[in-house]
PDB file of C-alpha atoms in Angstrom:
ATOM      1  CA  MET A 113       0.000   0.000   0.000  1.00  0.00           C
ATOM      2  CA  ARG A 114       2.904   2.393   0.538  1.00  0.00           C
ATOM      3  CA  TYR A 115       3.359   2.722  -3.246  1.00  0.00           C
ATOM      4  CA  LEU A 116      -0.272   3.640  -3.907  1.00  0.00           C
ATOM      5  CA  VAL A 117       0.175   7.412  -3.572  1.00  0.00           C
ATOM      6  CA  LEU A 118       3.350   7.349  -5.675  1.00  0.00           C
ATOM      7  CA  VAL A 119       1.609   5.446  -8.479  1.00  0.00           C
ATOM      8  CA  GLY A 120      -1.392   7.775  -8.250  1.00  0.00           C
ATOM      9  CA  ARG A 121       0.830  10.862  -8.476  1.00  0.00           C
ATOM     10  CA  VAL A 122       2.679   9.531 -11.523  1.00  0.00           C
ATOM     11  CA  LEU A 123      -0.535   8.503 -13.307  1.00  0.00           C
ATOM     12  CA  TYR A 124      -2.194  11.831 -12.512  1.00  0.00           C
ATOM     13  CA  SER A 125       0.734  13.921 -13.701  1.00  0.00           C
ATOM     14  CA  ALA A 126       1.239  11.990 -16.959  1.00  0.00           C
ATOM     15  CA  ILE A 127      -1.412  14.000 -18.806  1.00  0.00           C
ATOM     16  CA  PHE A 128       0.286  17.262 -17.821  1.00  0.00           C
ATOM     17  CA  LEU A 129       3.728  16.004 -18.764  1.00  0.00           C
ATOM     18  CA  MET A 130       2.419  15.300 -22.271  1.00  0.00           C
ATOM     19  CA  THR A 131       1.357  18.902 -22.974  1.00  0.00           C
ATOM     20  CA  PHE A 132       3.876  19.379 -25.783  1.00  0.00           C
ATOM     21  CA  GLY A 133       0.971  20.254 -28.070  1.00  0.00           C
ATOM     22  CA  HIS A 134       0.626  23.563 -26.256  1.00  0.00           C
ATOM     23  CA  PHE A 135       3.716  24.720 -28.121  1.00  0.00           C
ATOM     24  CA  SER A 136       2.281  24.046 -31.596  1.00  0.00           C
ATOM     25  CA  GLN A 137       0.650  26.475 -33.993  1.00  0.00           C
ATOM     26  CA  ALA A 138      -2.326  24.096 -34.234  1.00  0.00           C
ATOM     27  CA  TYR A 139      -3.083  24.451 -30.511  1.00  0.00           C
ATOM     28  CA  ILE A 140      -2.643  28.210 -30.691  1.00  0.00           C
ATOM     29  CA  GLY A 141      -4.990  28.340 -33.696  1.00  0.00           C
ATOM     30  CA  TYR A 142      -7.585  26.257 -31.849  1.00  0.00           C
ATOM     31  CA  ALA A 143      -7.377  28.629 -28.874  1.00  0.00           C
ATOM     32  CA  VAL A 144      -7.742  31.666 -31.161  1.00  0.00           C
ATOM     33  CA  GLN A 145     -10.843  30.050 -32.681  1.00  0.00           C
ATOM     34  CA  ALA A 146     -12.201  29.458 -29.148  1.00  0.00           C
ATOM     35  CA  GLY A 147     -11.773  33.167 -28.376  1.00  0.00           C
ATOM     36  CA  VAL A 148      -8.756  32.968 -26.065  1.00  0.00           C
ATOM     37  CA  PRO A 149      -7.169  36.423 -25.829  1.00  0.00           C
ATOM     38  CA  LEU A 150      -3.395  36.586 -26.418  1.00  0.00           C
ATOM     39  CA  ALA A 151      -3.435  32.926 -27.445  1.00  0.00           C
ATOM     40  CA  GLY A 152       0.080  33.143 -28.913  1.00  0.00           C
ATOM     41  CA  LEU A 153       1.358  33.937 -25.413  1.00  0.00           C
ATOM     42  CA  LEU A 154      -1.127  32.160 -23.150  1.00  0.00           C
ATOM     43  CA  VAL A 155      -1.178  28.761 -24.871  1.00  0.00           C
ATOM     44  CA  PRO A 156       2.604  28.176 -24.620  1.00  0.00           C
ATOM     45  CA  LEU A 157       2.533  29.615 -21.078  1.00  0.00           C
ATOM     46  CA  SER A 158      -0.201  27.135 -20.152  1.00  0.00           C
ATOM     47  CA  GLY A 159       2.031  24.352 -21.509  1.00  0.00           C
ATOM     48  CA  VAL A 160       4.912  25.479 -19.287  1.00  0.00           C
ATOM     49  CA  ILE A 161       2.611  25.725 -16.257  1.00  0.00           C
ATOM     50  CA  GLY A 162       1.103  22.289 -16.949  1.00  0.00           C
ATOM     51  CA  MET A 163       4.482  20.619 -17.407  1.00  0.00           C
ATOM     52  CA  ALA A 164       5.997  22.312 -14.341  1.00  0.00           C
ATOM     53  CA  GLY A 165       3.028  21.329 -12.175  1.00  0.00           C
ATOM     54  CA  GLY A 166       2.974  17.785 -13.540  1.00  0.00           C
ATOM     55  CA  LEU A 167       6.703  17.284 -13.012  1.00  0.00           C
ATOM     56  CA  SER A 168       6.498  18.709  -9.504  1.00  0.00           C
ATOM     57  CA  ILE A 169       3.710  16.289  -8.581  1.00  0.00           C
ATOM     58  CA  ALA A 170       5.296  13.279 -10.305  1.00  0.00           C
ATOM     59  CA  LEU A 171       8.539  13.781  -8.382  1.00  0.00           C
ATOM     60  CA  GLY A 172       6.801  14.857  -5.216  1.00  0.00           C
ATOM     61  CA  TYR A 173       9.047  17.926  -5.116  1.00  0.00           C
ATOM     62  CA  HIS A 174       7.178  20.991  -3.848  1.00  0.00           C
ATOM     63  CA  ALA A 175       4.061  19.063  -4.829  1.00  0.00           C
ATOM     64  CA  LYS A 176       1.693  21.510  -3.143  1.00  0.00           C
ATOM     65  CA  VAL A 177       3.100  24.344  -5.259  1.00  0.00           C
ATOM     66  CA  GLY A 178       2.863  22.123  -8.346  1.00  0.00           C
ATOM     67  CA  ALA A 179      -0.759  21.360  -7.508  1.00  0.00           C
ATOM     68  CA  TRP A 180      -1.559  25.069  -7.237  1.00  0.00           C
ATOM     69  CA  LEU A 181       0.083  25.584 -10.643  1.00  0.00           C
ATOM     70  CA  LEU A 182      -2.294  22.983 -12.065  1.00  0.00           C
ATOM     71  CA  VAL A 183      -5.246  24.716 -10.384  1.00  0.00           C
ATOM     72  CA  LEU A 184      -4.051  27.966 -11.992  1.00  0.00           C
ATOM     73  CA  PHE A 185      -3.971  26.129 -15.340  1.00  0.00           C
ATOM     74  CA  LEU A 186      -7.282  24.252 -15.033  1.00  0.00           C
ATOM     75  CA  VAL A 187      -9.558  26.996 -13.691  1.00  0.00           C
ATOM     76  CA  PRO A 188      -9.455  29.230 -16.792  1.00  0.00           C
ATOM     77  CA  VAL A 189      -8.815  26.479 -19.364  1.00  0.00           C
ATOM     78  CA  THR A 190     -11.791  24.315 -18.402  1.00  0.00           C
ATOM     79  CA  PRO A 191     -14.627  26.760 -19.173  1.00  0.00           C
ATOM     80  CA  MET A 192     -12.806  28.513 -22.038  1.00  0.00           C
ATOM     81  CA  MET A 193     -11.752  25.465 -24.037  1.00  0.00           C
ATOM     82  CA  HIS A 194     -14.521  23.019 -23.121  1.00  0.00           C
ATOM     83  CA  ASN A 195     -17.658  25.201 -23.113  1.00  0.00           C
ATOM     84  CA  PHE A 196     -20.001  22.368 -24.053  1.00  0.00           C
ATOM     85  CA  TRP A 197     -23.070  24.518 -23.361  1.00  0.00           C
ATOM     86  CA  ALA A 198     -22.235  26.630 -26.446  1.00  0.00           C
ATOM     87  CA  VAL A 199     -21.804  23.698 -28.864  1.00  0.00           C
ATOM     88  CA  ALA A 200     -24.718  23.025 -31.233  1.00  0.00           C
ATOM     89  CA  ASP A 201     -23.743  19.582 -32.553  1.00  0.00           C
ATOM     90  CA  PRO A 202     -24.927  16.921 -30.040  1.00  0.00           C
ATOM     91  CA  MET A 203     -21.918  14.651 -30.660  1.00  0.00           C
ATOM     92  CA  MET A 204     -19.418  17.481 -30.185  1.00  0.00           C
ATOM     93  CA  ARG A 205     -21.361  18.769 -27.161  1.00  0.00           C
ATOM     94  CA  GLY A 206     -21.050  15.343 -25.547  1.00  0.00           C
ATOM     95  CA  MET A 207     -17.331  15.211 -26.267  1.00  0.00           C
ATOM     96  CA  GLN A 208     -16.757  18.703 -24.869  1.00  0.00           C
ATOM     97  CA  MET A 209     -18.843  17.846 -21.792  1.00  0.00           C
ATOM     98  CA  ALA A 210     -16.670  14.770 -21.205  1.00  0.00           C
ATOM     99  CA  MET A 211     -13.526  16.923 -21.512  1.00  0.00           C
ATOM    100  CA  PHE A 212     -15.052  19.509 -19.162  1.00  0.00           C
ATOM    101  CA  MET A 213     -15.851  16.824 -16.569  1.00  0.00           C
ATOM    102  CA  LYS A 214     -12.351  15.308 -16.975  1.00  0.00           C
ATOM    103  CA  ASN A 215     -10.856  18.705 -16.213  1.00  0.00           C
ATOM    104  CA  LEU A 216     -13.111  19.104 -13.167  1.00  0.00           C
ATOM    105  CA  SER A 217     -11.900  15.724 -11.911  1.00  0.00           C
ATOM    106  CA  MET A 218      -8.284  16.759 -12.468  1.00  0.00           C
ATOM    107  CA  LEU A 219      -9.002  20.026 -10.654  1.00  0.00           C
ATOM    108  CA  GLY A 220     -10.370  18.050  -7.703  1.00  0.00           C
ATOM    109  CA  ALA A 221      -7.259  15.879  -7.588  1.00  0.00           C
ATOM    110  CA  ALA A 222      -5.032  18.971  -7.751  1.00  0.00           C
ATOM    111  CA  LEU A 223      -6.897  20.464  -4.791  1.00  0.00           C
ATOM    112  CA  LEU A 224      -6.427  17.231  -2.827  1.00  0.00           C
ATOM    113  CA  ILE A 225      -2.679  17.275  -3.527  1.00  0.00           C
ATOM    114  CA  ALA A 226      -2.540  20.988  -2.637  1.00  0.00           C
ATOM    115  CA  TYR A 227      -4.005  20.088   0.761  1.00  0.00           C
ATOM    116  CA  PHE A 228      -2.476  16.694   1.565  1.00  0.00           C
ATOM    117  CA  GLY A 229       0.836  16.960  -0.269  1.00  0.00           C
ATOM    118  CA  ALA A 230       2.808  14.323  -2.127  1.00  0.00           C
ATOM    119  CA  GLY A 231       2.713  11.491   0.387  1.00  0.00           C
ATOM    120  CA  PRO A 232       5.443   9.382   1.969  1.00  0.00           C
ATOM    121  CA  LEU A 233       7.387   8.289  -1.136  1.00  0.00           C
ATOM    122  CA  SER A 234       8.322  11.724  -2.414  1.00  0.00           C
ATOM    123  CA  LEU A 235      11.154  14.189  -2.431  1.00  0.00           C
ATOM    124  CA  ASP A 236       9.042  16.407  -0.161  1.00  0.00           C
ATOM    125  CA  ALA A 237       8.845  13.629   2.458  1.00  0.00           C
ATOM    126  CA  ARG A 238      12.563  12.979   2.159  1.00  0.00           C
ATOM    127  CA  ARG A 239      13.320  16.699   2.662  1.00  0.00           C
ATOM    128  CA  SER A 240      11.113  16.855   5.738  1.00  0.00           C
ATOM    129  CA  GLY A 241      12.522  13.661   7.248  1.00  0.00           C
ATOM    130  CA  GLN A 242       9.158  11.892   6.919  1.00  0.00           C
ATOM    131  CA  ALA A 243       7.577  14.549   9.162  1.00  0.00           C
ATOM    132  CA  ALA A 244       4.239  13.835   7.502  1.00  0.00           C
ATOM    133  CA  ASN A 245       4.047  10.426   9.212  1.00  0.00           C
ATOM    134  CA  ARG A 246       4.581  11.980  12.643  1.00  0.00           C
ATOM    135  CA  SER A 247       1.717  14.432  12.252  1.00  0.00           C
ATOM    136  CA  LEU A 248      -1.173  12.107  11.445  1.00  0.00           C
ATOM    137  CA  PRO A 249      -4.407  13.052  13.228  1.00  0.00           C
ATOM    138  CA  PHE A 250      -5.890  11.178  16.170  1.00  0.00           C
ATOM    139  CA  GLY A 251      -3.121   8.603  16.476  1.00  0.00           C
ATOM    140  CA  SER A 252      -3.764   7.171  13.006  1.00  0.00           C
ATOM    141  CA  GLN A 253      -1.299   4.770  11.484  1.00  0.00           C
ATOM    142  CA  SER A 254       0.544   5.828   8.384  1.00  0.00           C
ATOM    143  CA  PRO A 255      -0.072   3.703   5.284  1.00  0.00           C
ATOM    144  CA  SER A 256       3.470   2.305   5.625  1.00  0.00           C
ATOM    145  CA  ASP A 257       2.722   1.121   9.186  1.00  0.00           C
ATOM    146  CA  SER A 258      -0.181  -1.054   8.055  1.00  0.00           C
ATOM    147  CA  ARG A 259       1.886  -3.566   6.067  1.00  0.00           C
TER     148      ARG A 259
END
């Protein structure tokens, strides 16, 4: 069980680590078409923010900061790029709604990481000397103690 949080962090951050498309003219053009102001600047910037946040969470290095970066990325991107309510075609509306809900789920996970941190198998835990395990509420056992 001690590897569960590590695996979850890596799986969660994979989508953000694959944001190379944010540096392409096609992505910028799509954002321009969606009405994003300053798309030539904001789309590549969103790629940098997404990759930095994803890498931070994957490594568990300043994971709370990385999670807040992803919140900063997801809050404006979700309604601007996946505004399903404005799509006339039912098939495309369904696809945009699914993307919108996916982003909401990722936003929820980012908020959880922003609150709870990276977990025991992380660079953050190593830096703090596993202080997270000593501060569990109400005498709870850490996941590593329940083996």
